[in-house]
mmCIF file of C-alpha atoms and ligand atoms in Angstrom:
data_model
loop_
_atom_site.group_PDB
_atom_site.id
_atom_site.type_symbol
_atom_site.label_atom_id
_atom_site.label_comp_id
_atom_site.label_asym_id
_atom_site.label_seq_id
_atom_site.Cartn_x
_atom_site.Cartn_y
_atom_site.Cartn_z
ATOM 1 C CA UNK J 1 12.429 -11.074 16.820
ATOM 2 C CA UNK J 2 9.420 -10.796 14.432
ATOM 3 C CA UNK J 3 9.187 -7.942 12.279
ATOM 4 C CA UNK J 4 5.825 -6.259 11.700
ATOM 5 C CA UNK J 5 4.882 -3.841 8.543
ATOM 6 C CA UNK J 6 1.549 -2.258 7.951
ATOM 7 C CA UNK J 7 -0.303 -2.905 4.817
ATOM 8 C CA UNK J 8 -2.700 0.115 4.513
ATOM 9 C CA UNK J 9 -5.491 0.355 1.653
ATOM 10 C CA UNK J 10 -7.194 3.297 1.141
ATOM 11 C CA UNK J 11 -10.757 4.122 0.254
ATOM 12 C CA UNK J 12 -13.561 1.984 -2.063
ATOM 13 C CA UNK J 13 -10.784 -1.416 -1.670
ATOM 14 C CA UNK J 14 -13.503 -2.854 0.869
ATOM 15 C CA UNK J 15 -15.564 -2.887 -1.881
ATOM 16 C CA UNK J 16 -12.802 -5.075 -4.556
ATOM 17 C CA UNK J 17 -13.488 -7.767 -6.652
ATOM 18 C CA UNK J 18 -17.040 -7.192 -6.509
ATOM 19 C CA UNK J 19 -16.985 -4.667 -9.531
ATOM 20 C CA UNK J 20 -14.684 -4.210 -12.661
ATOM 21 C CA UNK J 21 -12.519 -6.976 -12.856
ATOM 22 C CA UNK J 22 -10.787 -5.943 -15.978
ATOM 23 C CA UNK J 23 -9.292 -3.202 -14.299
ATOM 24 C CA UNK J 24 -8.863 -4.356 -10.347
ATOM 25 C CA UNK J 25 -8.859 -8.265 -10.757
ATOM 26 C CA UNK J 26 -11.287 -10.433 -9.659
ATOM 27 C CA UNK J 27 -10.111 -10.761 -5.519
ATOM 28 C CA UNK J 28 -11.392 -9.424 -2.784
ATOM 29 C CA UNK J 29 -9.342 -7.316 -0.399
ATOM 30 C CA UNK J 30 -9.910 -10.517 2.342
ATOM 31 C CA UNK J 31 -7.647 -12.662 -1.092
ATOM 32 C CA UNK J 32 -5.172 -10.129 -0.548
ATOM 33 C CA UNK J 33 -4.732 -10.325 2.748
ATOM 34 C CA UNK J 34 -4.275 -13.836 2.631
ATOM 35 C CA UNK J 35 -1.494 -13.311 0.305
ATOM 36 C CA UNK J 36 0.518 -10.560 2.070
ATOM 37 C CA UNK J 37 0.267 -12.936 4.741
ATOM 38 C CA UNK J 38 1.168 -15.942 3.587
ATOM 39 C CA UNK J 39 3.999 -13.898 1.442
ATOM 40 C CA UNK J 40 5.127 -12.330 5.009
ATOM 41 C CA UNK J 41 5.407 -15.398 7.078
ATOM 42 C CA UNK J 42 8.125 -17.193 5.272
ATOM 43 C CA UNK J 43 10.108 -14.207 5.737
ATOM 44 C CA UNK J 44 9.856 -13.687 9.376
ATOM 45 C CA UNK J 45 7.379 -10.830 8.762
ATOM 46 C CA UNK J 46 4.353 -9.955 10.534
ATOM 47 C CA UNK J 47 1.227 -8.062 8.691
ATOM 48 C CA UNK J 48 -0.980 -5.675 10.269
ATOM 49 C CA UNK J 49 -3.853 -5.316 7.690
ATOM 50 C CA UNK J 50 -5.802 -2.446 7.048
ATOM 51 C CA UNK J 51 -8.404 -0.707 5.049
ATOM 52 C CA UNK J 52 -10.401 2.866 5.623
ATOM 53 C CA UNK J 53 -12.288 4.938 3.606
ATOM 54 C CA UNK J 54 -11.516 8.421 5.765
ATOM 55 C CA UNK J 55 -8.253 9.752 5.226
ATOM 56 C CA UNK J 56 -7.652 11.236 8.496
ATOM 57 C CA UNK J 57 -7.950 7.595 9.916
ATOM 58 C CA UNK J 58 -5.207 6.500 6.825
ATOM 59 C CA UNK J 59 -3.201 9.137 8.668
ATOM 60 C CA UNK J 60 -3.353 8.063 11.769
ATOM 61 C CA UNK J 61 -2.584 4.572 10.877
ATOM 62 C CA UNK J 62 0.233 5.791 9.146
ATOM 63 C CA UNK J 63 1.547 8.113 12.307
ATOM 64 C CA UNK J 64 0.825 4.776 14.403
ATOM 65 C CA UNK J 65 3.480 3.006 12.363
ATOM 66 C CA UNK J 66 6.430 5.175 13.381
ATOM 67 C CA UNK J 67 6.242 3.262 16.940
ATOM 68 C CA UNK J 68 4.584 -0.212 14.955
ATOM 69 C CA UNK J 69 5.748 -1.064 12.520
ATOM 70 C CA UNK J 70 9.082 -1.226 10.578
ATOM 71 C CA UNK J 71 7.673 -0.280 7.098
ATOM 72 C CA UNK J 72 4.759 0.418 5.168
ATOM 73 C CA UNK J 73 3.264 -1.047 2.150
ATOM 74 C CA UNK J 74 0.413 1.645 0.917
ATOM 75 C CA UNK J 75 -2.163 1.451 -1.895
ATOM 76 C CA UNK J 76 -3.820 4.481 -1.257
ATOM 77 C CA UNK J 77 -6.458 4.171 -3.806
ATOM 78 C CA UNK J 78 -8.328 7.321 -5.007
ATOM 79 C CA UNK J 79 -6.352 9.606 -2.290
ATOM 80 C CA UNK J 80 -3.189 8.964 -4.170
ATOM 81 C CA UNK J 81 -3.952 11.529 -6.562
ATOM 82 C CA UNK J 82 -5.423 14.037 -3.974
ATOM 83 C CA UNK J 83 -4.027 13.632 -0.551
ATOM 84 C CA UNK J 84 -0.794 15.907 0.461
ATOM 85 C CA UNK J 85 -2.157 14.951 4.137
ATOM 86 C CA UNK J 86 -0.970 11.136 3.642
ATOM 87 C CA UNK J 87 1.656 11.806 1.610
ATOM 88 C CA UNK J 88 3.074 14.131 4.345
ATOM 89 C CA UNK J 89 2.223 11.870 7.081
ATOM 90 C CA UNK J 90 4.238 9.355 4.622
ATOM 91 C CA UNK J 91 7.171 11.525 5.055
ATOM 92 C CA UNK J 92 6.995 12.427 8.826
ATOM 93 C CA UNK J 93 7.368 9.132 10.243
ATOM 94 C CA UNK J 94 10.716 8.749 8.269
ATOM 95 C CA UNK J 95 9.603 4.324 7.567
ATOM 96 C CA UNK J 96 10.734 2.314 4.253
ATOM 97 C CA UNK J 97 7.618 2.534 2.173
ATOM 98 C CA UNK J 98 6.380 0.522 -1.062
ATOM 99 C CA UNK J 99 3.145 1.563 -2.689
ATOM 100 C CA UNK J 100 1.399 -0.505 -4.465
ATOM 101 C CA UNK J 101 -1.262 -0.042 -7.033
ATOM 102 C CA UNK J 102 -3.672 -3.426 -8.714
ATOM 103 C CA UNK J 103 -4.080 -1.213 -11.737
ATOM 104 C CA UNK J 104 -1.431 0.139 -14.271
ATOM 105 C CA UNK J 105 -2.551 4.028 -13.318
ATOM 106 C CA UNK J 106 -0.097 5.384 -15.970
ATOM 107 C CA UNK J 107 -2.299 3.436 -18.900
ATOM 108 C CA UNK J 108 -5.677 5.159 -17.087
ATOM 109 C CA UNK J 109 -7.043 8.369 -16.785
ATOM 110 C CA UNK J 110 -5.345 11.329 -16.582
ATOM 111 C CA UNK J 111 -6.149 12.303 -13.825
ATOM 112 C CA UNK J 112 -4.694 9.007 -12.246
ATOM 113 C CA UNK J 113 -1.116 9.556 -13.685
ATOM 114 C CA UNK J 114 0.043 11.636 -11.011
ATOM 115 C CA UNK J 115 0.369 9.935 -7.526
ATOM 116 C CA UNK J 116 1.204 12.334 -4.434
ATOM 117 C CA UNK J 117 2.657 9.411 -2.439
ATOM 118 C CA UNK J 118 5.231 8.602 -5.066
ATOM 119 C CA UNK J 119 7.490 11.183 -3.926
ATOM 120 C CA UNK J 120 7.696 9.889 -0.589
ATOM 121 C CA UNK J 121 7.867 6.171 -1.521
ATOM 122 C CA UNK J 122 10.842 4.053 -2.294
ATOM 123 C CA UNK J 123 9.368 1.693 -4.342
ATOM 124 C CA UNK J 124 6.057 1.697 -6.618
ATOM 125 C CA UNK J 125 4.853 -1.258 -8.095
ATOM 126 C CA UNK J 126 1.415 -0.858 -10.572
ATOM 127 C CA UNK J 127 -0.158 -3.324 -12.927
ATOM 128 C CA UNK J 128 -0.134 -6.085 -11.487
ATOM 129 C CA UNK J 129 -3.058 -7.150 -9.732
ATOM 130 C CA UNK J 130 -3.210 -8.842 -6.177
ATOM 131 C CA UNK J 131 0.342 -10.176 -6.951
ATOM 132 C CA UNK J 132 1.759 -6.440 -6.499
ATOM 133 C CA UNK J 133 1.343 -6.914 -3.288
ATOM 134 C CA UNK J 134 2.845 -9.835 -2.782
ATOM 135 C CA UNK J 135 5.845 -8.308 -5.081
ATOM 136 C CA UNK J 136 5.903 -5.034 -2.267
ATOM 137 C CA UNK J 137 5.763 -7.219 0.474
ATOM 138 C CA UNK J 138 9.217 -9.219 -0.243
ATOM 139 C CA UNK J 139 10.495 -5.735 -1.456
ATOM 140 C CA UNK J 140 9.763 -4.309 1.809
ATOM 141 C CA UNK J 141 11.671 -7.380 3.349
ATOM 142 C CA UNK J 142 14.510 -6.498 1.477
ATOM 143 C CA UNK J 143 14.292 -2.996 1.854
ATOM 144 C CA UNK J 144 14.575 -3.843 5.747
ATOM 145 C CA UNK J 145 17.158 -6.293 5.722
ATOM 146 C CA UNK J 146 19.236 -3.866 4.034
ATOM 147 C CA UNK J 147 18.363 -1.336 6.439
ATOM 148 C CA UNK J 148 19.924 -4.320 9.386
ATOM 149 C CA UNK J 149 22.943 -4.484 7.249
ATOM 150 C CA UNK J 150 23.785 -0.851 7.052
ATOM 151 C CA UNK J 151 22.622 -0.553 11.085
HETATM 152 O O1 RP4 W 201 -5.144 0.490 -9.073
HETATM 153 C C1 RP4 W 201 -5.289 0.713 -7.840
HETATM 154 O O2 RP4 W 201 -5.070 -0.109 -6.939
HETATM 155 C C2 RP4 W 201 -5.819 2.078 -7.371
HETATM 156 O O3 RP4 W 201 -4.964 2.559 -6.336
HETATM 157 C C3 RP4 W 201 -7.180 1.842 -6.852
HETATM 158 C C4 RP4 W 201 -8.228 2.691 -7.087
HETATM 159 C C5 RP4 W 201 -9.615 2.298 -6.702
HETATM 160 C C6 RP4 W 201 -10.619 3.226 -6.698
HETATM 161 C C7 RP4 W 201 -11.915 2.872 -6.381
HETATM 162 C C8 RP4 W 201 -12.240 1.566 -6.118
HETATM 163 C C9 RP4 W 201 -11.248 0.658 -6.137
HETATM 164 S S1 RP4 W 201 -11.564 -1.016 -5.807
HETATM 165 C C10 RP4 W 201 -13.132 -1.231 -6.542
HETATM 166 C C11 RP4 W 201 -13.282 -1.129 -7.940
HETATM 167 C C12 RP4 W 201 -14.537 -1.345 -8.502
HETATM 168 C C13 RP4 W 201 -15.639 -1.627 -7.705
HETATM 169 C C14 RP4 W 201 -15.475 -1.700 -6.347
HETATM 170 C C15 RP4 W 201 -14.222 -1.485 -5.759
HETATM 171 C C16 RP4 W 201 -9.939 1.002 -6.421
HETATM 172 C C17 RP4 W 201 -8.058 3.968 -7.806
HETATM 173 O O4 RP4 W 201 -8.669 5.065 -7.096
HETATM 174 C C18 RP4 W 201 -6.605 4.316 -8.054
HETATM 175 O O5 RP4 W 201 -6.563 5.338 -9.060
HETATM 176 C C19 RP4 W 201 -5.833 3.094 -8.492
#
């Protein structure tokens, strides 16, 4: 039986790759996809893709997922640093969850040090570029194939 996770991106990542490469790499959000999937399939997981700019929408995506999905990998862009929403919808529906950041948000503003979704995640991975994802995804596998293990 295939596995599926939900890869949610939050608001302005439609717009990637098309502005500030030194900070957010040079791919577009349709290169990461590409990569989550082709990271995913090898492991028997399936990737359900998505991107919004509204957070009630990220929320509802996220509340979807309890019946979905079997974990969540989350860069939730600028509403990291502002949305207890998300990070409480995060928390509700009780899933494995990785976030994921392109940028090293500790070695950026201020203002982007503090994550609310942090506290609520198992794993964070920042710095990295496109290939954090691809580093969440397998750590999500692996999250979930411990999760089988202890069932
Ligand atoms: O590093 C990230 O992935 C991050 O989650 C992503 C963010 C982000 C914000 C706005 C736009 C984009 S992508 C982009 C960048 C430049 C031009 C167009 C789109 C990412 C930031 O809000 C966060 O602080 C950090």
């Amino acid at each position: 039986m295939t596995t599926s996770v939900l890869v949610l991106n939050g608001p302005n990542l439609n717009l990637l790759g098309l502005r500030e490469p030194a900070i957010y790499g040079s791919d577009t959000l349709g290169d990461v996809e590409k990569l989550c999937r082709a990271t995913a399939a090898p492991l028997g997981l399936d990737i359900d893709f998505r991107q919004s700019n509204h957070e009630g929408v990220l929320v509802d995506a996220v509340q979807e997922a309890r019946t979905a999905h079997r974990g969540i990998v989350i860069n939730p862009a600028g509403y990291s640093h502002t949305s207890v929403a998300l990070r409480d919808a995060l928390a509700a529906v009780g899933l494995p969850v990785v976030e994921v950041h392109l940028s090293n948000i500790h070695r950026r503003e201020p203002f982007r040090h503090h994550s609310y979704v942090s506290a609520v995640a198992d794993t964070v991975i920042c710095g990295a570029g496109a290939h954090g994802y691809a580093l969440a995804v397998t750590h999500l596998a692996r999250l979930l194939d411990h999760a089988q293990e202890s069932a």
